[in-house]
Amino acid sequence: MFVVVSASALITSTATAVAAEPSAPAPPIPQGWPVVSSASATRPVEIAPGVTEHSETYVTADGPEHTQVLEVDLGRSSVQVDTVESHDRIVDPPDEPTTSMGERTDAVAGINGDFFAIHASGAPLGGVVRDGVLLKTPRQRFAAQLSIVNNRASIGEVDFTGRITIGGPSATIESVNTVEDAAPGNSMAITSDLVSRLAKPVAIDGITEITPGLGGVATIPAGTLVIAHRNGTKAAVVDKVVPAATSVPALSSDEIGLLGGGAGADWLTQHATTGARITLTDSLSRKGVDALIGGATVLVRNGAVYDDPTGAPPSGRNPETMVGVSDGGRRLTMVVIDGRQESSIGVTPTEAAEYLVAHGADSGLLLDGGGSSTLAAQLPGSTGLTVLNHPSDATGERPVANGLFVYDK
């Protein structure tokens, strides 16, 4: 469990602290930060039962740091944490502000999520599971994944395994809704979650294409595209085989697609014929995942700063969004540290990790930062979500690919 202690217990020869009012003890001072001359916190505000929000301000030798913190008690049955995709689709070039995603799903609080293909397809880089449904497969052998099972959070690898069977022959499926995986010669599955029919459609060769296109998806080398209609939970019947396809259609909820490149295209061309029966089996290495979101790198493991060999942290000092897990996965702390402003200079990934360790995290994950960093909550007496940090983009809140949200059941 995250414990806020008196700063005096953590003072070193290079740091002093000035306590806030008695009802708001000064926050702990992260080790390794530039010399801290003062640290204060606001009193926690209850957003919902088991969910509180407060802010912290540090004055360091390099400049001020201002944080917004959501403490979430997953041990409460009324609390639920889940992901939301921009406009409920993986490929979404416009993306969607964090507050918009939260308000349309009745969230009481939330933060921005994964890094994404900005100014391109808008798709998140990592995996996504919402309400137990796999929307996009996690990156293989990549530790920066936050998953939740039965209201217990954990950070670490969650790998995907899949196979496609057409008649008797079968082959490996590399991923779901990660279209670029088909290019090296593999096969991947497509669902209606990849791209919705909300965009203006146009019929091309009998297939409904999305206009103005699918961003980065259009650059994928030509491959074989199979479209089938579902005939049971895992079974489907082939309706159409499109050779040398260069784009992916919007599918309905009862359709499934298969896309193969190179050897994957050859295999689909050989075995997928109109009317053929398809069976798709897939699983994640962590069973029963209710929610999953990807990030940049693991910051903390076993209560200590961690150098993630699979991670891809940003360079320099930036606004950052991160999550910490403690109390055996029953407590989730969502944090945004502002940056690139006079009021808050931002942190390096190592400083972000040291912040989580000082606040008692057993494990921690860095999400998308910079202008994407947003923390919003429904304050007492309000009906919508209010952005509580100060996003660094001059235009304010940035549209992003997805977010991690808290719900009061």
CSV table of N, CA, C and O in Angstrom, one decimal, residues 304-400:
chain,number,residue,atom,x,y,z
A,304,ALA,N,12.2,-1.3,-6.5
A,304,ALA,CA,13.4,-0.6,-6.8
A,304,ALA,C,13.4,-0.1,-8.2
A,304,ALA,O,12.7,-0.7,-9.1
A,305,VAL,N,14.2,1.0,-8.5
A,305,VAL,CA,14.3,1.5,-9.9
A,305,VAL,C,14.8,0.4,-10.8
A,305,VAL,O,15.8,-0.4,-10.4
A,306,TYR,N,14.2,0.2,-11.9
A,306,TYR,CA,14.5,-0.9,-12.8
A,306,TYR,C,14.9,-0.4,-14.2
A,306,TYR,O,14.2,0.4,-14.8
A,307,ASP,N,16.0,-1.0,-14.8
A,307,ASP,CA,16.4,-0.7,-16.1
A,307,ASP,C,15.8,-1.8,-17.0
A,307,ASP,O,16.4,-2.9,-17.1
A,308,ASP,N,14.7,-1.5,-17.7
A,308,ASP,CA,14.0,-2.5,-18.5
A,308,ASP,C,14.7,-2.8,-19.8
A,308,ASP,O,14.8,-2.0,-20.6
A,309,PRO,N,15.3,-4.0,-20.0
A,309,PRO,CA,16.0,-4.3,-21.2
A,309,PRO,C,15.1,-4.4,-22.4
A,309,PRO,O,15.6,-4.3,-23.6
A,310,THR,N,13.8,-4.5,-22.2
A,310,THR,CA,12.9,-4.6,-23.3
A,310,THR,C,12.2,-3.2,-23.6
A,310,THR,O,11.5,-3.0,-24.6
A,311,GLY,N,12.5,-2.2,-22.8
A,311,GLY,CA,11.8,-1.0,-22.8
A,311,GLY,C,12.4,0.0,-23.9
A,311,GLY,O,13.5,-0.2,-24.4
A,312,ALA,N,11.6,1.0,-24.1
A,312,ALA,CA,12.0,2.1,-25.1
A,312,ALA,C,11.6,3.4,-24.4
A,312,ALA,O,10.7,4.1,-24.9
A,313,PRO,N,12.4,3.9,-23.4
A,313,PRO,CA,12.0,5.1,-22.7
A,313,PRO,C,12.4,6.3,-23.5
A,313,PRO,O,13.3,6.3,-24.4
A,314,PRO,N,11.7,7.4,-23.3
A,314,PRO,CA,12.1,8.7,-24.0
A,314,PRO,C,13.4,9.2,-23.4
A,314,PRO,O,13.8,8.8,-22.4
A,315,SER,N,14.0,10.2,-24.2
A,315,SER,CA,15.2,10.8,-23.7
A,315,SER,C,14.9,12.1,-23.1
A,315,SER,O,13.8,12.8,-23.4
A,316,GLY,N,15.7,12.6,-22.2
A,316,GLY,CA,15.6,14.0,-21.6
A,316,GLY,C,14.5,14.1,-20.6
A,316,GLY,O,14.0,13.1,-20.1
A,317,ARG,N,14.2,15.3,-20.2
A,317,ARG,CA,13.2,15.6,-19.2
A,317,ARG,C,11.9,16.1,-19.8
A,317,ARG,O,11.9,17.0,-20.6
A,318,ASN,N,10.8,15.4,-19.5
A,318,ASN,CA,9.5,15.7,-20.1
A,318,ASN,C,8.4,15.6,-19.1
A,318,ASN,O,8.5,15.1,-18.0
A,319,PRO,N,7.2,16.1,-19.5
A,319,PRO,CA,6.0,15.7,-18.8
A,319,PRO,C,5.8,14.2,-18.9
A,319,PRO,O,6.1,13.7,-19.9
A,320,GLU,N,5.4,13.6,-17.8
A,320,GLU,CA,5.3,12.1,-17.9
A,320,GLU,C,4.0,11.6,-17.2
A,320,GLU,O,3.5,12.2,-16.2
A,321,THR,N,3.5,10.5,-17.8
A,321,THR,CA,2.3,9.8,-17.2
A,321,THR,C,2.8,8.4,-16.8
A,321,THR,O,3.5,7.8,-17.5
A,322,MET,N,2.5,8.0,-15.6
A,322,MET,CA,3.0,6.7,-15.1
A,322,MET,C,2.0,6.1,-14.1
A,322,MET,O,1.1,6.8,-13.6
A,323,VAL,N,2.1,4.8,-13.9
A,323,VAL,CA,1.3,4.1,-12.9
A,323,VAL,C,2.2,3.3,-12.0
A,323,VAL,O,3.2,2.7,-12.4
A,324,GLY,N,1.8,3.2,-10.8
A,324,GLY,CA,2.5,2.4,-9.8
A,324,GLY,C,1.5,1.4,-9.2
A,324,GLY,O,0.3,1.6,-9.0
A,325,VAL,N,2.0,0.2,-9.0
A,325,VAL,CA,1.2,-0.9,-8.4
A,325,VAL,C,1.8,-1.3,-7.1
A,325,VAL,O,3.0,-1.5,-6.9
A,326,SER,N,0.9,-1.5,-6.1
A,326,SER,CA,1.4,-1.9,-4.7
A,326,SER,C,0.3,-2.8,-4.1
A,326,SER,O,-0.7,-3.0,-4.7
A,327,ASP,N,0.6,-3.2,-2.8
A,327,ASP,CA,-0.4,-3.9,-2.0
A,327,ASP,C,-0.9,-5.2,-2.8
A,327,ASP,O,-2.0,-5.5,-2.8
A,328,GLY,N,0.1,-5.9,-3.3
A,328,GLY,CA,-0.2,-7.2,-4.0
A,328,GLY,C,-1.1,-7.0,-5.2
A,328,GLY,O,-1.8,-7.9,-5.6
A,329,GLY,N,-1.0,-5.8,-5.8
A,329,GLY,CA,-1.8,-5.5,-7.0
A,329,GLY,C,-3.2,-4.9,-6.7
A,329,GLY,O,-3.9,-4.6,-7.6
A,330,ARG,N,-3.4,-4.7,-5.4
A,330,ARG,CA,-4.7,-4.1,-5.0
A,330,ARG,C,-4.8,-2.6,-5.0
A,330,ARG,O,-5.8,-2.0,-4.8
A,331,ARG,N,-3.6,-2.0,-5.2
A,331,ARG,CA,-3.6,-0.5,-5.2
A,331,ARG,C,-2.9,0.0,-6.5
A,331,ARG,O,-1.8,-0.5,-6.8
A,332,LEU,N,-3.6,0.9,-7.1
A,332,LEU,CA,-3.0,1.5,-8.4
A,332,LEU,C,-2.9,3.0,-8.2
A,332,LEU,O,-3.9,3.6,-7.8
A,333,THR,N,-1.8,3.5,-8.5
A,333,THR,CA,-1.5,4.9,-8.4
A,333,THR,C,-1.2,5.5,-9.7
A,333,THR,O,-0.3,5.0,-10.4
A,334,MET,N,-2.1,6.4,-10.2
A,334,MET,CA,-1.9,7.0,-11.5
A,334,MET,C,-1.3,8.4,-11.3
A,334,MET,O,-1.9,9.2,-10.5
A,335,VAL,N,-0.2,8.7,-12.0
A,335,VAL,CA,0.5,10.0,-11.7
A,335,VAL,C,0.8,10.7,-13.0
A,335,VAL,O,1.2,10.1,-14.0
A,336,VAL,N,0.6,12.0,-13.1
A,336,VAL,CA,1.0,12.9,-14.1
A,336,VAL,C,1.9,13.9,-13.5
A,336,VAL,O,1.5,14.6,-12.6
A,337,ILE,N,3.2,14.1,-14.0
A,337,ILE,CA,4.1,15.1,-13.6
A,337,ILE,C,4.2,16.1,-14.8
A,337,ILE,O,4.6,15.7,-15.9
A,338,ASP,N,3.8,17.3,-14.6
A,338,ASP,CA,3.8,18.3,-15.6
A,338,ASP,C,5.3,18.6,-16.0
A,338,ASP,O,6.2,18.4,-15.2
A,339,GLY,N,5.4,19.2,-17.2
A,339,GLY,CA,6.8,19.6,-17.6
A,339,GLY,C,6.8,20.6,-18.8
A,339,GLY,O,5.7,21.0,-19.3
A,340,ARG,N,8.0,21.1,-19.1
A,340,ARG,CA,8.1,22.1,-20.2
A,340,ARG,C,7.4,23.4,-19.9
A,340,ARG,O,6.9,24.1,-20.8
A,341,GLN,N,7.3,23.7,-18.6
A,341,GLN,CA,6.6,24.9,-18.2
A,341,GLN,C,7.4,25.6,-17.0
A,341,GLN,O,8.1,24.9,-16.3
A,342,GLU,N,7.1,26.8,-16.8
A,342,GLU,CA,7.8,27.5,-15.6
A,342,GLU,C,7.3,26.9,-14.3
A,342,GLU,O,8.1,26.8,-13.3
A,343,SER,N,6.1,26.4,-14.3
A,343,SER,CA,5.5,25.9,-13.0
A,343,SER,C,6.0,24.4,-12.8
A,343,SER,O,5.8,23.9,-11.7
A,344,SER,N,6.5,23.8,-13.8
A,344,SER,CA,6.9,22.4,-13.6
A,344,SER,C,7.9,22.0,-14.8
A,344,SER,O,7.5,22.1,-15.9
A,345,ILE,N,9.1,21.5,-14.4
A,345,ILE,CA,10.1,21.3,-15.5
A,345,ILE,C,10.0,19.9,-16.1
A,345,ILE,O,10.6,19.7,-17.2
A,346,GLY,N,9.3,19.0,-15.5
A,346,GLY,CA,9.3,17.6,-16.0
A,346,GLY,C,10.4,16.8,-15.4
A,346,GLY,O,11.3,17.3,-14.7
A,347,VAL,N,10.4,15.5,-15.7
A,347,VAL,CA,11.3,14.5,-15.2
A,347,VAL,C,11.9,13.6,-16.3
A,347,VAL,O,11.3,13.5,-17.3
A,348,THR,N,13.0,13.0,-15.9
A,348,THR,CA,13.6,12.0,-16.8
A,348,THR,C,12.9,10.7,-16.4
A,348,THR,O,12.3,10.6,-15.3
A,349,PRO,N,13.0,9.6,-17.2
A,349,PRO,CA,12.5,8.3,-16.8
A,349,PRO,C,13.0,7.8,-15.5
A,349,PRO,O,12.3,7.2,-14.7
A,350,THR,N,14.3,8.0,-15.2
A,350,THR,CA,14.9,7.6,-14.0
A,350,THR,C,14.2,8.4,-12.8
A,350,THR,O,13.9,7.8,-11.7
A,351,GLU,N,14.1,9.7,-13.0
A,351,GLU,CA,13.4,10.5,-11.9
A,351,GLU,C,12.0,10.1,-11.7
A,351,GLU,O,11.5,10.1,-10.6
A,352,ALA,N,11.3,9.7,-12.8
A,352,ALA,CA,9.9,9.2,-12.7
A,352,ALA,C,9.9,7.9,-11.9
A,352,ALA,O,9.0,7.7,-11.0
A,353,ALA,N,10.9,7.0,-12.1
A,353,ALA,CA,11.0,5.8,-11.3
A,353,ALA,C,11.3,6.1,-9.9
A,353,ALA,O,10.7,5.4,-9.0
A,354,GLU,N,12.2,7.0,-9.6
A,354,GLU,CA,12.5,7.3,-8.2
A,354,GLU,C,11.3,7.9,-7.5
A,354,GLU,O,11.1,7.7,-6.3
A,355,TYR,N,10.4,8.6,-8.2
A,355,TYR,CA,9.2,9.2,-7.6
A,355,TYR,C,8.3,8.0,-7.2
A,355,TYR,O,7.8,8.0,-6.0
A,356,LEU,N,8.1,7.0,-8.0
A,356,LEU,CA,7.2,5.9,-7.7
A,356,LEU,C,7.8,5.1,-6.5
A,356,LEU,O,7.1,4.7,-5.6
A,357,VAL,N,9.1,4.9,-6.5
A,357,VAL,CA,9.7,4.1,-5.4
A,357,VAL,C,9.5,4.9,-4.1
A,357,VAL,O,9.2,4.3,-3.1
A,358,ALA,N,9.7,6.2,-4.1
A,358,ALA,CA,9.6,7.0,-2.9
A,358,ALA,C,8.1,6.9,-2.4
A,358,ALA,O,7.9,7.0,-1.2
A,359,HIS,N,7.2,6.7,-3.3
A,359,HIS,CA,5.8,6.6,-2.9
A,359,HIS,C,5.3,5.2,-2.7
A,359,HIS,O,4.1,4.9,-2.6
A,360,GLY,N,6.2,4.3,-2.6
A,360,GLY,CA,5.9,2.9,-2.2
A,360,GLY,C,5.5,1.9,-3.2
A,360,GLY,O,5.0,0.9,-2.9
A,361,ALA,N,5.8,2.2,-4.5
A,361,ALA,CA,5.4,1.3,-5.5
A,361,ALA,C,6.3,0.0,-5.5
A,361,ALA,O,7.5,0.1,-5.4
A,362,ASP,N,5.6,-1.1,-5.7
A,362,ASP,CA,6.3,-2.4,-5.9
A,362,ASP,C,6.7,-2.5,-7.3
A,362,ASP,O,7.7,-3.1,-7.6
A,363,SER,N,5.9,-2.0,-8.2
A,363,SER,CA,6.2,-2.0,-9.7
A,363,SER,C,5.7,-0.8,-10.3
A,363,SER,O,4.7,-0.2,-9.7
A,364,GLY,N,6.2,-0.4,-11.4
A,364,GLY,CA,5.8,0.9,-12.0
A,364,GLY,C,6.0,0.8,-13.5
A,364,GLY,O,6.9,0.2,-14.1
A,365,LEU,N,5.2,1.6,-14.3
A,365,LEU,CA,5.2,1.6,-15.7
A,365,LEU,C,5.1,3.0,-16.2
A,365,LEU,O,4.3,3.8,-15.7
A,366,LEU,N,5.9,3.4,-17.2
A,366,LEU,CA,5.8,4.7,-17.9
A,366,LEU,C,4.9,4.6,-19.1
A,366,LEU,O,5.1,3.7,-20.0
A,367,LEU,N,3.9,5.5,-19.1
A,367,LEU,CA,3.0,5.6,-20.3
A,367,LEU,C,3.5,6.7,-21.2
A,367,LEU,O,4.6,7.2,-21.0
A,368,ASP,N,2.7,7.1,-22.1
A,368,ASP,CA,3.0,8.2,-23.0
A,368,ASP,C,3.1,9.5,-22.3
A,368,ASP,O,2.3,9.7,-21.4
A,369,GLY,N,4.1,10.3,-22.6
A,369,GLY,CA,4.3,11.6,-21.9
A,369,GLY,C,4.2,12.7,-22.9
A,369,GLY,O,3.5,12.7,-23.9
A,370,GLY,N,5.0,13.8,-22.6
A,370,GLY,CA,5.1,15.0,-23.4
A,370,GLY,C,3.7,15.6,-23.4
A,370,GLY,O,3.0,15.7,-22.4
A,371,GLY,N,3.3,16.1,-24.6
A,371,GLY,CA,2.0,16.8,-24.7
A,371,GLY,C,0.8,15.9,-24.5
A,371,GLY,O,-0.3,16.4,-24.3
A,372,SER,N,1.1,14.6,-24.5
A,372,SER,CA,-0.1,13.6,-24.2
A,372,SER,C,-0.5,13.5,-22.8
A,372,SER,O,-1.6,13.1,-22.5
A,373,SER,N,0.4,13.9,-21.9
A,373,SER,CA,0.2,13.7,-20.4
A,373,SER,C,-1.0,14.4,-20.0
A,373,SER,O,-1.1,15.6,-20.0
A,374,THR,N,-2.0,13.7,-19.5
A,374,THR,CA,-3.3,14.2,-19.1
A,374,THR,C,-3.8,13.4,-17.9
A,374,THR,O,-3.9,12.2,-18.0
A,375,LEU,N,-4.3,14.1,-16.8
A,375,LEU,CA,-5.0,13.4,-15.7
A,375,LEU,C,-6.3,14.2,-15.5
A,375,LEU,O,-6.2,15.4,-15.3
A,376,ALA,N,-7.4,13.5,-15.6
A,376,ALA,CA,-8.7,14.2,-15.4
A,376,ALA,C,-9.5,13.4,-14.4
A,376,ALA,O,-9.4,12.2,-14.3
A,377,ALA,N,-10.4,14.1,-13.8
A,377,ALA,CA,-11.3,13.5,-12.8
A,377,ALA,C,-12.6,14.3,-12.7
A,377,ALA,O,-12.7,15.5,-13.0
A,378,GLN,N,-13.6,13.6,-12.2
A,378,GLN,CA,-14.9,14.2,-12.0
A,378,GLN,C,-14.9,14.7,-10.5
A,378,GLN,O,-15.1,14.0,-9.6
A,379,LEU,N,-14.7,16.0,-10.4
A,379,LEU,CA,-14.7,16.6,-9.1
A,379,LEU,C,-16.0,16.7,-8.4
A,379,LEU,O,-17.1,16.7,-9.1
A,380,PRO,N,-16.1,16.7,-7.1
A,380,PRO,CA,-17.4,16.8,-6.4
A,380,PRO,C,-18.2,17.9,-6.8
A,380,PRO,O,-17.7,19.1,-7.0
A,381,GLY,N,-19.5,17.7,-7.2
A,381,GLY,CA,-20.3,18.7,-7.6
A,381,GLY,C,-20.3,18.9,-9.1
A,381,GLY,O,-21.2,19.7,-9.6
A,382,SER,N,-19.4,18.3,-9.8
A,382,SER,CA,-19.4,18.5,-11.3
A,382,SER,C,-20.0,17.3,-12.0
A,382,SER,O,-20.2,16.2,-11.4
A,383,THR,N,-20.3,17.4,-13.2
A,383,THR,CA,-20.9,16.3,-14.0
A,383,THR,C,-20.0,15.7,-15.1
A,383,THR,O,-20.3,14.7,-15.6
A,384,GLY,N,-18.9,16.4,-15.4
A,384,GLY,CA,-18.0,15.9,-16.4
A,384,GLY,C,-16.6,15.8,-15.8
A,384,GLY,O,-16.4,16.0,-14.6
A,385,LEU,N,-15.7,15.5,-16.7
A,385,LEU,CA,-14.3,15.3,-16.2
A,385,LEU,C,-13.5,16.6,-16.4
A,385,LEU,O,-13.7,17.3,-17.4
A,386,THR,N,-12.7,17.0,-15.4
A,386,THR,CA,-11.9,18.2,-15.4
A,386,THR,C,-10.4,17.8,-15.6
A,386,THR,O,-10.0,16.9,-14.8
A,387,VAL,N,-9.7,18.4,-16.5
A,387,VAL,CA,-8.3,18.2,-16.6
A,387,VAL,C,-7.6,18.9,-15.4
A,387,VAL,O,-7.7,20.1,-15.3
A,388,LEU,N,-6.9,18.1,-14.6
A,388,LEU,CA,-6.4,18.6,-13.4
A,388,LEU,C,-4.9,19.0,-13.5
A,388,LEU,O,-4.4,19.8,-12.7
A,389,ASN,N,-4.2,18.5,-14.5
A,389,ASN,CA,-2.8,18.9,-14.7
A,389,ASN,C,-2.8,20.0,-15.8
A,389,ASN,O,-3.8,20.5,-16.2
A,390,HIS,N,-1.6,20.4,-16.2
A,390,HIS,CA,-1.5,21.4,-17.2
A,390,HIS,C,-0.7,20.8,-18.4
A,390,HIS,O,0.5,20.8,-18.4
A,391,PRO,N,-1.5,20.3,-19.4
A,391,PRO,CA,-0.8,19.8,-20.6
A,391,PRO,C,0.1,20.8,-21.2
A,391,PRO,O,-0.1,22.0,-21.2
A,392,SER,N,1.2,20.2,-21.8
A,392,SER,CA,2.3,21.1,-22.2
A,392,SER,C,2.0,21.7,-23.7
A,392,SER,O,2.7,22.6,-24.1
A,393,ASP,N,1.1,21.0,-24.4
A,393,ASP,CA,0.8,21.5,-25.7
A,393,ASP,C,0.2,22.9,-25.6
A,393,ASP,O,-0.7,23.1,-24.8
A,394,ALA,N,0.5,23.8,-26.5
A,394,ALA,CA,0.0,25.2,-26.5
A,394,ALA,C,-1.5,25.1,-26.8
A,394,ALA,O,-2.3,26.0,-26.3
A,395,THR,N,-2.0,24.1,-27.5
A,395,THR,CA,-3.5,24.0,-27.8
A,395,THR,C,-4.2,23.3,-26.6
A,395,THR,O,-5.5,23.1,-26.8
A,396,GLY,N,-3.6,22.9,-25.6
A,396,GLY,CA,-4.2,22.2,-24.5
A,396,GLY,C,-4.2,20.7,-24.6
A,396,GLY,O,-3.2,20.1,-25.0
A,397,GLU,N,-5.3,20.1,-24.2
A,397,GLU,CA,-5.4,18.6,-24.2
A,397,GLU,C,-5.2,18.0,-25.6
A,397,GLU,O,-5.9,18.4,-26.5
A,398,ARG,N,-4.3,17.1,-25.7
A,398,ARG,CA,-4.0,16.4,-27.0
A,398,ARG,C,-4.9,15.2,-27.2
A,398,ARG,O,-5.0,14.4,-26.3
A,399,PRO,N,-5.4,15.0,-28.4
A,399,PRO,CA,-6.1,13.7,-28.7
A,399,PRO,C,-5.0,12.6,-28.7
A,399,PRO,O,-3.9,12.7,-29.2
A,400,VAL,N,-5.4,11.5,-28.1
A,400,VAL,CA,-4.5,10.3,-27.9
A,400,VAL,C,-5.2,9.0,-28.4
A,400,VAL,O,-6.4,9.0,-28.6
